[in-house]
Short mmCIF file of N, CA and C and ligand atoms in Angstrom, two decimals:
data_model
loop_
_atom_site.label_atom_id
_atom_site.label_comp_id
_atom_site.label_asym_id
_atom_site.label_seq_id
_atom_site.Cartn_x
_atom_site.Cartn_y
_atom_site.Cartn_z
N UNK A 1 -27.37 -25.63 32.72
CA UNK A 1 -27.41 -27.09 32.77
C UNK A 1 -26.45 -27.65 31.75
N UNK A 2 -25.65 -28.59 32.18
CA UNK A 2 -24.74 -29.27 31.29
C UNK A 2 -25.56 -30.07 30.29
N UNK A 3 -25.21 -30.01 29.04
CA UNK A 3 -26.05 -30.67 28.06
C UNK A 3 -25.22 -31.28 26.96
N UNK A 4 -25.43 -32.54 26.71
CA UNK A 4 -24.72 -33.22 25.64
C UNK A 4 -25.72 -33.58 24.57
N UNK A 5 -25.33 -33.44 23.36
CA UNK A 5 -26.25 -33.76 22.27
C UNK A 5 -25.63 -34.77 21.33
N UNK A 6 -26.29 -35.89 21.17
CA UNK A 6 -25.94 -36.83 20.10
C UNK A 6 -27.03 -36.62 19.07
N UNK A 7 -26.69 -36.36 17.86
CA UNK A 7 -27.75 -35.98 16.94
C UNK A 7 -27.65 -36.70 15.61
N UNK A 8 -28.79 -36.95 15.02
CA UNK A 8 -28.86 -37.45 13.66
C UNK A 8 -29.43 -36.31 12.81
N UNK A 9 -28.77 -35.17 12.85
CA UNK A 9 -29.15 -34.07 12.00
C UNK A 9 -30.29 -33.22 12.51
N UNK A 10 -30.62 -33.35 13.77
CA UNK A 10 -31.71 -32.56 14.32
C UNK A 10 -31.20 -31.82 15.55
N UNK A 11 -31.52 -30.56 15.67
CA UNK A 11 -31.10 -29.81 16.84
C UNK A 11 -32.09 -30.03 17.97
N UNK A 12 -31.59 -30.18 19.16
CA UNK A 12 -32.46 -30.39 20.31
C UNK A 12 -32.19 -29.27 21.31
N UNK A 13 -33.25 -28.76 21.86
CA UNK A 13 -33.13 -27.65 22.79
C UNK A 13 -32.64 -28.16 24.14
N UNK A 14 -31.71 -27.45 24.74
CA UNK A 14 -31.25 -27.82 26.07
C UNK A 14 -32.08 -27.09 27.12
N UNK A 15 -31.80 -27.35 28.38
CA UNK A 15 -32.52 -26.67 29.44
C UNK A 15 -33.93 -27.21 29.56
N UNK A 16 -34.08 -28.49 29.32
CA UNK A 16 -35.39 -29.14 29.28
C UNK A 16 -36.26 -28.93 30.53
N UNK A 17 -35.69 -28.93 31.74
CA UNK A 17 -36.56 -28.81 32.92
C UNK A 17 -37.35 -27.51 32.94
N UNK A 18 -36.91 -26.52 32.21
CA UNK A 18 -37.61 -25.24 32.23
C UNK A 18 -38.85 -25.24 31.34
N UNK A 19 -38.97 -26.27 30.49
CA UNK A 19 -40.13 -26.30 29.59
C UNK A 19 -41.43 -26.40 30.38
N UNK A 20 -42.41 -25.75 29.86
CA UNK A 20 -43.69 -25.75 30.55
C UNK A 20 -44.46 -27.02 30.21
N UNK A 21 -44.94 -27.70 31.23
CA UNK A 21 -45.71 -28.92 31.00
C UNK A 21 -47.12 -28.71 31.54
N UNK A 22 -48.09 -28.63 30.66
CA UNK A 22 -49.47 -28.45 31.15
C UNK A 22 -49.85 -29.62 32.07
N UNK A 23 -50.59 -29.32 33.11
CA UNK A 23 -50.81 -30.33 34.15
C UNK A 23 -52.19 -30.97 34.10
N UNK A 24 -53.08 -30.49 33.26
CA UNK A 24 -54.42 -31.04 33.32
C UNK A 24 -54.57 -32.25 32.43
N UNK A 25 -55.44 -33.14 32.83
CA UNK A 25 -55.65 -34.39 32.13
C UNK A 25 -56.03 -34.18 30.66
N UNK A 26 -56.90 -33.23 30.41
CA UNK A 26 -57.38 -33.00 29.04
C UNK A 26 -56.24 -32.66 28.10
N UNK A 27 -55.15 -32.16 28.67
CA UNK A 27 -54.09 -31.71 27.80
C UNK A 27 -53.30 -32.83 27.16
N UNK A 28 -53.45 -34.04 27.65
CA UNK A 28 -52.70 -35.14 27.06
C UNK A 28 -53.66 -36.25 26.67
N UNK A 29 -53.73 -36.50 25.38
CA UNK A 29 -54.57 -37.59 24.92
C UNK A 29 -53.68 -38.78 24.62
N UNK A 30 -53.46 -39.55 25.67
CA UNK A 30 -52.52 -40.66 25.62
C UNK A 30 -52.76 -41.64 24.47
N UNK A 31 -54.02 -42.03 24.21
CA UNK A 31 -54.24 -43.01 23.13
C UNK A 31 -53.70 -42.55 21.78
N UNK A 32 -53.63 -41.21 21.58
CA UNK A 32 -53.14 -40.71 20.31
C UNK A 32 -51.65 -40.92 20.11
N UNK A 33 -50.97 -41.32 21.19
CA UNK A 33 -49.53 -41.54 21.06
C UNK A 33 -49.20 -42.97 20.69
N UNK A 34 -50.21 -43.82 20.59
CA UNK A 34 -49.97 -45.23 20.30
C UNK A 34 -49.34 -45.40 18.93
N UNK A 35 -48.35 -46.24 18.85
CA UNK A 35 -47.79 -46.56 17.54
C UNK A 35 -46.28 -46.48 17.49
N UNK A 36 -45.80 -46.47 16.27
CA UNK A 36 -44.36 -46.52 16.03
C UNK A 36 -43.76 -45.12 16.01
N UNK A 37 -42.67 -44.96 16.75
CA UNK A 37 -41.94 -43.70 16.79
C UNK A 37 -40.48 -43.99 16.48
N UNK A 38 -39.78 -42.98 16.02
CA UNK A 38 -38.35 -43.16 15.73
C UNK A 38 -37.56 -42.14 16.54
N UNK A 39 -36.56 -42.60 17.26
CA UNK A 39 -35.67 -41.68 17.97
C UNK A 39 -34.81 -40.95 16.96
N UNK A 40 -34.88 -39.64 16.96
CA UNK A 40 -34.09 -38.86 16.00
C UNK A 40 -32.88 -38.20 16.66
N UNK A 41 -33.01 -37.87 17.93
CA UNK A 41 -31.90 -37.21 18.62
C UNK A 41 -32.05 -37.44 20.11
N UNK A 42 -30.92 -37.49 20.83
CA UNK A 42 -31.02 -37.55 22.27
C UNK A 42 -30.01 -36.66 22.96
N UNK A 43 -30.36 -36.30 24.19
CA UNK A 43 -29.52 -35.41 24.98
C UNK A 43 -29.55 -35.89 26.42
N UNK A 44 -28.49 -35.57 27.16
CA UNK A 44 -28.48 -35.95 28.56
C UNK A 44 -27.78 -34.88 29.39
N UNK A 45 -28.04 -34.85 30.66
CA UNK A 45 -27.31 -33.95 31.54
C UNK A 45 -26.29 -34.73 32.37
N UNK A 46 -26.14 -36.02 32.07
CA UNK A 46 -25.18 -36.86 32.80
C UNK A 46 -24.60 -37.85 31.80
N UNK A 47 -23.43 -37.52 31.29
CA UNK A 47 -22.82 -38.27 30.20
C UNK A 47 -22.67 -39.76 30.51
N UNK A 48 -22.55 -40.11 31.80
CA UNK A 48 -22.33 -41.52 32.11
C UNK A 48 -23.55 -42.38 31.78
N UNK A 49 -24.69 -41.76 31.55
CA UNK A 49 -25.89 -42.52 31.20
C UNK A 49 -25.90 -42.95 29.74
N UNK A 50 -25.06 -42.31 28.92
CA UNK A 50 -25.15 -42.54 27.48
C UNK A 50 -23.82 -42.76 26.79
N UNK A 51 -22.72 -42.58 27.52
CA UNK A 51 -21.42 -42.49 26.87
C UNK A 51 -21.01 -43.75 26.10
N UNK A 52 -21.30 -44.90 26.62
CA UNK A 52 -20.85 -46.12 25.96
C UNK A 52 -22.04 -46.92 25.47
N UNK A 53 -21.76 -47.92 24.63
CA UNK A 53 -22.85 -48.76 24.11
C UNK A 53 -23.64 -49.42 25.23
N UNK A 54 -22.93 -49.71 26.33
CA UNK A 54 -23.59 -50.40 27.44
C UNK A 54 -24.20 -49.45 28.45
N UNK A 55 -24.04 -48.16 28.25
CA UNK A 55 -24.54 -47.18 29.22
C UNK A 55 -26.05 -47.38 29.41
N UNK A 56 -26.52 -47.19 30.63
CA UNK A 56 -27.90 -47.58 30.96
C UNK A 56 -28.99 -46.93 30.12
N UNK A 57 -28.81 -45.67 29.73
CA UNK A 57 -29.88 -45.03 28.98
C UNK A 57 -29.51 -44.79 27.52
N UNK A 58 -28.60 -45.59 27.00
CA UNK A 58 -28.30 -45.56 25.57
C UNK A 58 -29.36 -46.41 24.88
N UNK A 59 -30.55 -45.87 24.78
CA UNK A 59 -31.68 -46.65 24.29
C UNK A 59 -32.36 -45.94 23.13
N UNK A 60 -33.05 -46.72 22.34
CA UNK A 60 -33.69 -46.24 21.13
C UNK A 60 -35.17 -46.61 21.25
N UNK A 61 -36.01 -45.63 21.49
CA UNK A 61 -37.44 -45.91 21.66
C UNK A 61 -38.06 -46.23 20.30
N UNK A 62 -38.84 -47.29 20.22
CA UNK A 62 -39.40 -47.68 18.93
C UNK A 62 -40.92 -47.63 18.89
N UNK A 63 -41.58 -47.80 20.04
CA UNK A 63 -43.03 -47.58 20.00
C UNK A 63 -43.59 -47.32 21.38
N UNK A 64 -44.77 -46.77 21.41
CA UNK A 64 -45.48 -46.48 22.65
C UNK A 64 -46.83 -47.18 22.60
N UNK A 65 -47.18 -47.82 23.71
CA UNK A 65 -48.42 -48.57 23.78
C UNK A 65 -49.19 -48.14 25.02
N UNK A 66 -50.03 -47.12 24.90
CA UNK A 66 -50.85 -46.71 26.04
C UNK A 66 -51.82 -47.83 26.37
N UNK A 67 -52.05 -48.06 27.68
CA UNK A 67 -53.00 -49.10 28.07
C UNK A 67 -54.34 -48.44 28.40
N UNK A 68 -55.41 -49.24 28.44
CA UNK A 68 -56.73 -48.66 28.75
C UNK A 68 -56.77 -48.02 30.14
N UNK A 69 -55.84 -48.40 31.03
CA UNK A 69 -55.82 -47.83 32.39
C UNK A 69 -54.99 -46.55 32.46
N UNK A 70 -54.60 -46.00 31.30
CA UNK A 70 -53.76 -44.79 31.27
C UNK A 70 -52.32 -45.02 31.70
N UNK A 71 -51.89 -46.28 31.72
CA UNK A 71 -50.46 -46.52 31.87
C UNK A 71 -49.84 -46.47 30.47
N UNK A 72 -48.52 -46.49 30.42
CA UNK A 72 -47.85 -46.36 29.13
C UNK A 72 -46.73 -47.39 29.01
N UNK A 73 -46.87 -48.28 28.05
CA UNK A 73 -45.77 -49.21 27.79
C UNK A 73 -44.84 -48.59 26.77
N UNK A 74 -43.55 -48.63 27.10
CA UNK A 74 -42.54 -48.05 26.21
C UNK A 74 -41.69 -49.20 25.66
N UNK A 75 -41.65 -49.31 24.35
CA UNK A 75 -40.81 -50.35 23.74
C UNK A 75 -39.53 -49.70 23.27
N UNK A 76 -38.42 -50.28 23.64
CA UNK A 76 -37.14 -49.70 23.23
C UNK A 76 -36.14 -50.78 22.87
N UNK A 77 -35.11 -50.35 22.15
CA UNK A 77 -34.02 -51.25 21.77
C UNK A 77 -32.75 -50.79 22.46
N UNK A 78 -31.93 -51.74 22.87
CA UNK A 78 -30.62 -51.40 23.42
C UNK A 78 -29.64 -52.54 23.17
N UNK A 79 -28.35 -52.23 23.31
CA UNK A 79 -27.32 -53.24 23.15
C UNK A 79 -27.21 -54.05 24.42
N UNK A 80 -27.18 -55.35 24.25
CA UNK A 80 -26.91 -56.24 25.38
C UNK A 80 -26.12 -57.41 24.85
N UNK A 81 -25.00 -57.71 25.44
CA UNK A 81 -24.17 -58.85 25.02
C UNK A 81 -23.95 -58.85 23.50
N UNK A 82 -23.57 -57.71 22.97
CA UNK A 82 -23.25 -57.60 21.54
C UNK A 82 -24.41 -57.83 20.59
N UNK A 83 -25.64 -57.76 21.10
CA UNK A 83 -26.73 -57.78 20.14
C UNK A 83 -27.78 -56.74 20.52
N UNK A 84 -28.58 -56.39 19.54
CA UNK A 84 -29.59 -55.38 19.74
C UNK A 84 -30.85 -56.08 20.23
N UNK A 85 -31.28 -55.80 21.44
CA UNK A 85 -32.44 -56.51 21.99
C UNK A 85 -33.59 -55.53 22.25
N UNK A 86 -34.80 -56.08 22.21
CA UNK A 86 -35.98 -55.26 22.48
C UNK A 86 -36.38 -55.40 23.94
N UNK A 87 -36.75 -54.29 24.56
CA UNK A 87 -37.21 -54.30 25.95
C UNK A 87 -38.56 -53.60 26.02
N UNK A 88 -39.39 -54.07 26.93
CA UNK A 88 -40.64 -53.37 27.18
C UNK A 88 -40.58 -52.79 28.59
N UNK A 89 -40.86 -51.53 28.73
CA UNK A 89 -40.81 -50.88 30.03
C UNK A 89 -42.22 -50.39 30.35
N UNK A 90 -42.74 -50.80 31.50
CA UNK A 90 -44.09 -50.35 31.86
C UNK A 90 -44.01 -49.04 32.63
N UNK A 91 -44.71 -48.04 32.14
CA UNK A 91 -44.82 -46.77 32.85
C UNK A 91 -46.15 -46.74 33.57
N UNK A 92 -46.09 -46.67 34.90
CA UNK A 92 -47.33 -46.60 35.69
C UNK A 92 -47.76 -45.16 35.83
N UNK A 93 -49.04 -44.92 35.63
CA UNK A 93 -49.53 -43.55 35.69
C UNK A 93 -49.32 -42.96 37.08
N UNK A 94 -49.19 -41.63 37.12
CA UNK A 94 -49.06 -40.92 38.39
C UNK A 94 -50.13 -39.82 38.40
N UNK A 95 -50.11 -39.00 39.44
CA UNK A 95 -51.09 -37.91 39.49
C UNK A 95 -50.89 -36.91 38.36
N UNK A 96 -49.64 -36.79 37.92
CA UNK A 96 -49.35 -35.92 36.79
C UNK A 96 -49.49 -36.73 35.51
N UNK A 97 -50.45 -36.37 34.63
CA UNK A 97 -50.71 -37.19 33.45
C UNK A 97 -49.53 -37.30 32.49
N UNK A 98 -48.53 -36.46 32.66
CA UNK A 98 -47.36 -36.53 31.76
C UNK A 98 -46.20 -37.31 32.37
N UNK A 99 -46.35 -37.75 33.62
CA UNK A 99 -45.26 -38.47 34.26
C UNK A 99 -45.67 -39.91 34.56
N UNK A 100 -44.75 -40.83 34.35
CA UNK A 100 -45.01 -42.24 34.58
C UNK A 100 -43.88 -42.82 35.42
N UNK A 101 -44.26 -43.66 36.38
CA UNK A 101 -43.25 -44.33 37.20
C UNK A 101 -42.72 -45.52 36.43
N UNK A 102 -41.41 -45.61 36.30
CA UNK A 102 -40.83 -46.76 35.62
C UNK A 102 -39.76 -47.39 36.50
N UNK A 103 -39.32 -48.57 36.11
CA UNK A 103 -38.26 -49.26 36.84
C UNK A 103 -37.35 -49.86 35.78
N UNK A 104 -36.51 -49.02 35.20
CA UNK A 104 -35.67 -49.49 34.11
C UNK A 104 -34.23 -49.04 34.34
N UNK A 105 -33.34 -49.95 34.56
CA UNK A 105 -31.96 -49.66 34.95
C UNK A 105 -31.94 -48.50 35.95
N UNK A 106 -31.32 -47.36 35.59
CA UNK A 106 -31.23 -46.29 36.58
C UNK A 106 -32.44 -45.36 36.58
N UNK A 107 -33.33 -45.50 35.60
CA UNK A 107 -34.41 -44.51 35.49
C UNK A 107 -35.64 -44.93 36.29
N UNK A 108 -36.23 -43.98 37.00
CA UNK A 108 -37.44 -44.27 37.77
C UNK A 108 -38.63 -43.41 37.36
N UNK A 109 -38.45 -42.61 36.32
CA UNK A 109 -39.55 -41.75 35.89
C UNK A 109 -39.44 -41.46 34.39
N UNK A 110 -40.58 -41.53 33.71
CA UNK A 110 -40.63 -41.12 32.30
C UNK A 110 -41.55 -39.92 32.20
N UNK A 111 -41.17 -38.92 31.43
CA UNK A 111 -41.97 -37.70 31.29
C UNK A 111 -42.22 -37.41 29.82
N UNK A 112 -43.47 -37.14 29.48
CA UNK A 112 -43.80 -36.70 28.13
C UNK A 112 -43.78 -35.18 28.16
N UNK A 113 -42.83 -34.59 27.47
CA UNK A 113 -42.67 -33.13 27.56
C UNK A 113 -43.58 -32.39 26.62
N UNK A 114 -43.63 -32.83 25.39
CA UNK A 114 -44.38 -32.07 24.40
C UNK A 114 -44.64 -32.95 23.19
N UNK A 115 -45.77 -32.77 22.55
CA UNK A 115 -46.07 -33.54 21.35
C UNK A 115 -47.17 -32.85 20.56
N UNK A 116 -47.20 -33.09 19.25
CA UNK A 116 -48.35 -32.66 18.46
C UNK A 116 -49.12 -33.90 17.98
N UNK A 117 -48.79 -35.05 18.54
CA UNK A 117 -49.40 -36.36 18.24
C UNK A 117 -49.07 -36.89 16.86
N UNK A 118 -49.10 -36.03 15.82
CA UNK A 118 -48.92 -36.52 14.46
C UNK A 118 -47.47 -36.62 14.04
N UNK A 119 -46.65 -35.71 14.54
CA UNK A 119 -45.30 -35.61 14.00
C UNK A 119 -44.19 -35.85 15.00
N UNK A 120 -44.23 -35.15 16.12
CA UNK A 120 -43.08 -35.20 17.02
C UNK A 120 -43.50 -35.45 18.47
N UNK A 121 -42.53 -35.91 19.24
CA UNK A 121 -42.72 -36.14 20.67
C UNK A 121 -41.38 -35.95 21.36
N UNK A 122 -41.38 -35.19 22.44
CA UNK A 122 -40.21 -35.11 23.31
C UNK A 122 -40.50 -35.94 24.54
N UNK A 123 -39.60 -36.85 24.87
CA UNK A 123 -39.80 -37.74 26.00
C UNK A 123 -38.50 -37.84 26.79
N UNK A 124 -38.59 -37.83 28.12
CA UNK A 124 -37.40 -37.94 28.96
C UNK A 124 -37.51 -39.12 29.90
N UNK A 125 -36.38 -39.78 30.14
CA UNK A 125 -36.28 -40.79 31.20
C UNK A 125 -35.37 -40.20 32.27
N UNK A 126 -35.80 -40.27 33.53
CA UNK A 126 -35.06 -39.61 34.59
C UNK A 126 -34.72 -40.54 35.73
N UNK A 127 -33.64 -40.18 36.41
CA UNK A 127 -33.30 -40.82 37.67
C UNK A 127 -33.41 -39.73 38.72
N UNK A 128 -34.53 -39.70 39.41
CA UNK A 128 -34.78 -38.59 40.33
C UNK A 128 -34.05 -38.76 41.66
N UNK A 129 -33.31 -39.87 41.80
CA UNK A 129 -32.62 -40.11 43.08
C UNK A 129 -31.21 -39.52 43.10
N UNK A 130 -30.67 -39.11 41.94
CA UNK A 130 -29.31 -38.59 41.92
C UNK A 130 -29.32 -37.09 42.21
N UNK A 131 -28.17 -36.55 42.64
CA UNK A 131 -28.13 -35.12 43.02
C UNK A 131 -28.59 -34.20 41.91
N UNK A 132 -28.23 -34.49 40.65
CA UNK A 132 -28.64 -33.58 39.58
C UNK A 132 -29.87 -34.09 38.82
N UNK A 133 -30.58 -35.07 39.38
CA UNK A 133 -31.73 -35.65 38.70
C UNK A 133 -31.37 -36.01 37.26
N UNK A 134 -30.46 -36.96 37.14
CA UNK A 134 -29.97 -37.38 35.82
C UNK A 134 -31.11 -37.63 34.86
N UNK A 135 -30.99 -37.12 33.64
CA UNK A 135 -32.04 -37.40 32.67
C UNK A 135 -31.49 -37.57 31.26
N UNK A 136 -32.24 -38.33 30.48
CA UNK A 136 -31.93 -38.52 29.07
C UNK A 136 -33.21 -38.18 28.33
N UNK A 137 -33.13 -37.28 27.37
CA UNK A 137 -34.33 -36.89 26.64
C UNK A 137 -34.17 -37.22 25.16
N UNK A 138 -35.29 -37.58 24.55
CA UNK A 138 -35.25 -37.91 23.13
C UNK A 138 -36.27 -37.08 22.36
N UNK A 139 -35.88 -36.76 21.14
CA UNK A 139 -36.80 -36.19 20.18
C UNK A 139 -37.20 -37.32 19.25
N UNK A 140 -38.49 -37.62 19.21
CA UNK A 140 -38.98 -38.73 18.40
C UNK A 140 -39.84 -38.21 17.27
N UNK A 141 -39.77 -38.91 16.15
CA UNK A 141 -40.67 -38.59 15.05
C UNK A 141 -41.60 -39.75 14.82
N UNK A 142 -42.82 -39.45 14.41
CA UNK A 142 -43.78 -40.52 14.17
C UNK A 142 -43.42 -41.26 12.89
N UNK A 143 -43.90 -42.47 12.82
CA UNK A 143 -43.68 -43.27 11.62
C UNK A 143 -44.20 -42.54 10.39
N UNK A 144 -45.36 -41.90 10.52
CA UNK A 144 -45.95 -41.20 9.38
C UNK A 144 -45.04 -40.09 8.90
N UNK A 145 -44.51 -39.35 9.85
CA UNK A 145 -43.65 -38.24 9.50
C UNK A 145 -42.41 -38.75 8.78
N UNK A 146 -41.86 -39.82 9.31
CA UNK A 146 -40.66 -40.38 8.71
C UNK A 146 -40.93 -40.88 7.30
N UNK A 147 -42.11 -41.48 7.11
CA UNK A 147 -42.45 -42.03 5.81
C UNK A 147 -42.58 -40.97 4.73
N UNK A 148 -42.96 -39.75 5.15
CA UNK A 148 -43.14 -38.76 4.09
C UNK A 148 -42.05 -37.71 4.06
N UNK A 149 -40.99 -37.91 4.87
CA UNK A 149 -40.02 -36.82 4.93
C UNK A 149 -39.02 -36.76 3.79
N UNK A 150 -38.81 -37.83 3.06
CA UNK A 150 -37.81 -37.78 1.99
C UNK A 150 -38.42 -38.14 0.64
N UNK A 151 -37.86 -37.56 -0.42
CA UNK A 151 -38.30 -37.90 -1.77
C UNK A 151 -37.14 -38.53 -2.52
N UNK A 152 -37.42 -39.56 -3.27
CA UNK A 152 -36.34 -40.15 -4.06
C UNK A 152 -36.25 -39.41 -5.41
N UNK A 153 -35.35 -39.87 -6.29
CA UNK A 153 -35.09 -39.12 -7.53
C UNK A 153 -36.33 -39.06 -8.42
N UNK A 154 -37.25 -40.01 -8.29
CA UNK A 154 -38.46 -39.96 -9.12
C UNK A 154 -39.55 -39.10 -8.49
N UNK A 155 -39.25 -38.50 -7.31
CA UNK A 155 -40.20 -37.60 -6.69
C UNK A 155 -41.17 -38.28 -5.73
N UNK A 156 -41.03 -39.57 -5.53
CA UNK A 156 -41.91 -40.27 -4.60
C UNK A 156 -41.46 -40.06 -3.16
N UNK A 157 -42.43 -39.86 -2.25
CA UNK A 157 -42.08 -39.72 -0.84
C UNK A 157 -41.78 -41.08 -0.24
N UNK A 158 -40.89 -41.09 0.71
CA UNK A 158 -40.58 -42.35 1.38
C UNK A 158 -39.73 -42.11 2.59
N UNK A 159 -39.38 -43.18 3.29
CA UNK A 159 -38.56 -43.01 4.50
C UNK A 159 -37.18 -42.49 4.16
N UNK A 160 -36.65 -41.66 5.02
CA UNK A 160 -35.29 -41.17 4.82
C UNK A 160 -34.31 -42.28 5.18
N UNK A 161 -33.14 -42.28 4.52
CA UNK A 161 -32.14 -43.28 4.90
C UNK A 161 -31.75 -43.07 6.36
N UNK A 162 -31.58 -44.12 7.10
CA UNK A 162 -31.23 -43.96 8.51
C UNK A 162 -31.17 -45.31 9.17
N UNK A 163 -31.21 -45.30 10.49
CA UNK A 163 -31.06 -46.55 11.23
C UNK A 163 -32.31 -46.82 12.04
N UNK A 164 -33.46 -46.46 11.51
CA UNK A 164 -34.70 -46.63 12.24
C UNK A 164 -34.88 -48.07 12.71
N UNK A 165 -35.34 -48.23 13.91
CA UNK A 165 -35.67 -49.56 14.41
C UNK A 165 -34.49 -50.37 14.89
N UNK A 166 -33.30 -49.79 14.88
CA UNK A 166 -32.16 -50.53 15.40
C UNK A 166 -31.67 -49.85 16.67
N UNK A 167 -30.51 -50.27 17.17
CA UNK A 167 -29.98 -49.66 18.38
C UNK A 167 -29.12 -48.45 18.04
N UNK A 168 -28.97 -47.56 19.02
CA UNK A 168 -28.04 -46.44 18.85
C UNK A 168 -26.63 -46.98 18.95
N UNK A 169 -25.79 -46.60 17.99
CA UNK A 169 -24.40 -47.05 18.05
C UNK A 169 -23.47 -45.87 18.17
C1 LIG B 201 -26.01 -61.26 28.77
O1 LIG B 201 -24.96 -61.93 29.43
C2 LIG B 201 -25.14 -62.00 30.85
C3 LIG B 201 -23.89 -62.62 31.46
O2 LIG B 201 -23.25 -63.47 30.55
C4 LIG B 201 -26.41 -62.82 31.16
O3 LIG B 201 -26.63 -62.87 32.54
C5 LIG B 201 -27.60 -62.14 30.48
O4 LIG B 201 -28.77 -62.90 30.66
C6 LIG B 201 -27.35 -61.97 28.98
N1 LIG B 201 -28.44 -61.19 28.40
C7 LIG B 201 -29.03 -61.51 27.25
C8 LIG B 201 -30.14 -60.62 26.80
O5 LIG B 201 -28.71 -62.48 26.59
C1 LIG B 202 -37.25 -52.70 40.09
O1 LIG B 202 -36.79 -53.92 39.49
C2 LIG B 202 -35.81 -54.59 40.28
C3 LIG B 202 -35.31 -55.77 39.48
O2 LIG B 202 -36.32 -56.37 38.72
C4 LIG B 202 -36.45 -55.00 41.63
O3 LIG B 202 -35.48 -55.64 42.42
C5 LIG B 202 -36.94 -53.74 42.33
O4 LIG B 202 -37.62 -54.08 43.52
C6 LIG B 202 -37.90 -52.95 41.44
N1 LIG B 202 -38.23 -51.68 42.08
C7 LIG B 202 -39.44 -51.15 42.07
C8 LIG B 202 -39.59 -49.83 42.74
O5 LIG B 202 -40.39 -51.72 41.54
C1 LIG B 203 -24.86 -39.82 36.77
O1 LIG B 203 -25.44 -41.10 36.55
C2 LIG B 203 -24.80 -42.15 37.26
C3 LIG B 203 -25.44 -43.46 36.81
O2 LIG B 203 -26.78 -43.50 37.20
C4 LIG B 203 -24.94 -41.90 38.75
O3 LIG B 203 -24.28 -42.93 39.48
C5 LIG B 203 -24.35 -40.55 39.12
O4 LIG B 203 -24.61 -40.26 40.47
C6 LIG B 203 -24.96 -39.46 38.25
N1 LIG B 203 -24.27 -38.20 38.51
C7 LIG B 203 -24.83 -37.18 39.15
C8 LIG B 203 -23.98 -35.98 39.35
O5 LIG B 203 -26.00 -37.21 39.55
#
């Protein structure tokens, strides 16, 4: 699989479709994903989705809001008309608890690949209508993880320098 990696210092595994996704409901506790996340790295199998600032899936996920009905609201930032704007994308639940139907530019499906709830989450947005099932995947870190990942000169833990909460440039 062709794989492009834009990275902020984190390696991302390619060949994402081969990853095993448990299919039972108990395996995903959606409410535990609620909150602020930071996009740390992204990859795609179709460069045209991410190549330019205006590319449809050049997006920065900032939080996840599971609904009581097991749907998933995805909040993201992207460039539009030279400014960084916030968008909310509703993911409708499907029979597969890790897949959500979305309607956002070219993407029609969001997939939660893997998470430990506290620290990391792999999430993909896909266009299942194209010949190669175009997808963009992100490695996200939780706000908590980000807050304790760096120490300043006095030894206090705090957020690492970065561009959290803004658009990918
Ligand atoms: C961006 O500009 C286009 C065309 O000028 C306009 O239709 C659209 O509403 C604008 N979007 C935002 C978020 O301002
Ligand atoms: C997706 O959104 C577009 C524009 O808002 C709308 O025209 C289209 O019918 C929607 N498609 C689905 C499957 O909801
Ligand atoms: C790559 O994505 C673009 C934009 O959605 C799409 O038009 C094109 O068909 C995709 N390429 C392939 C090989 O699927």
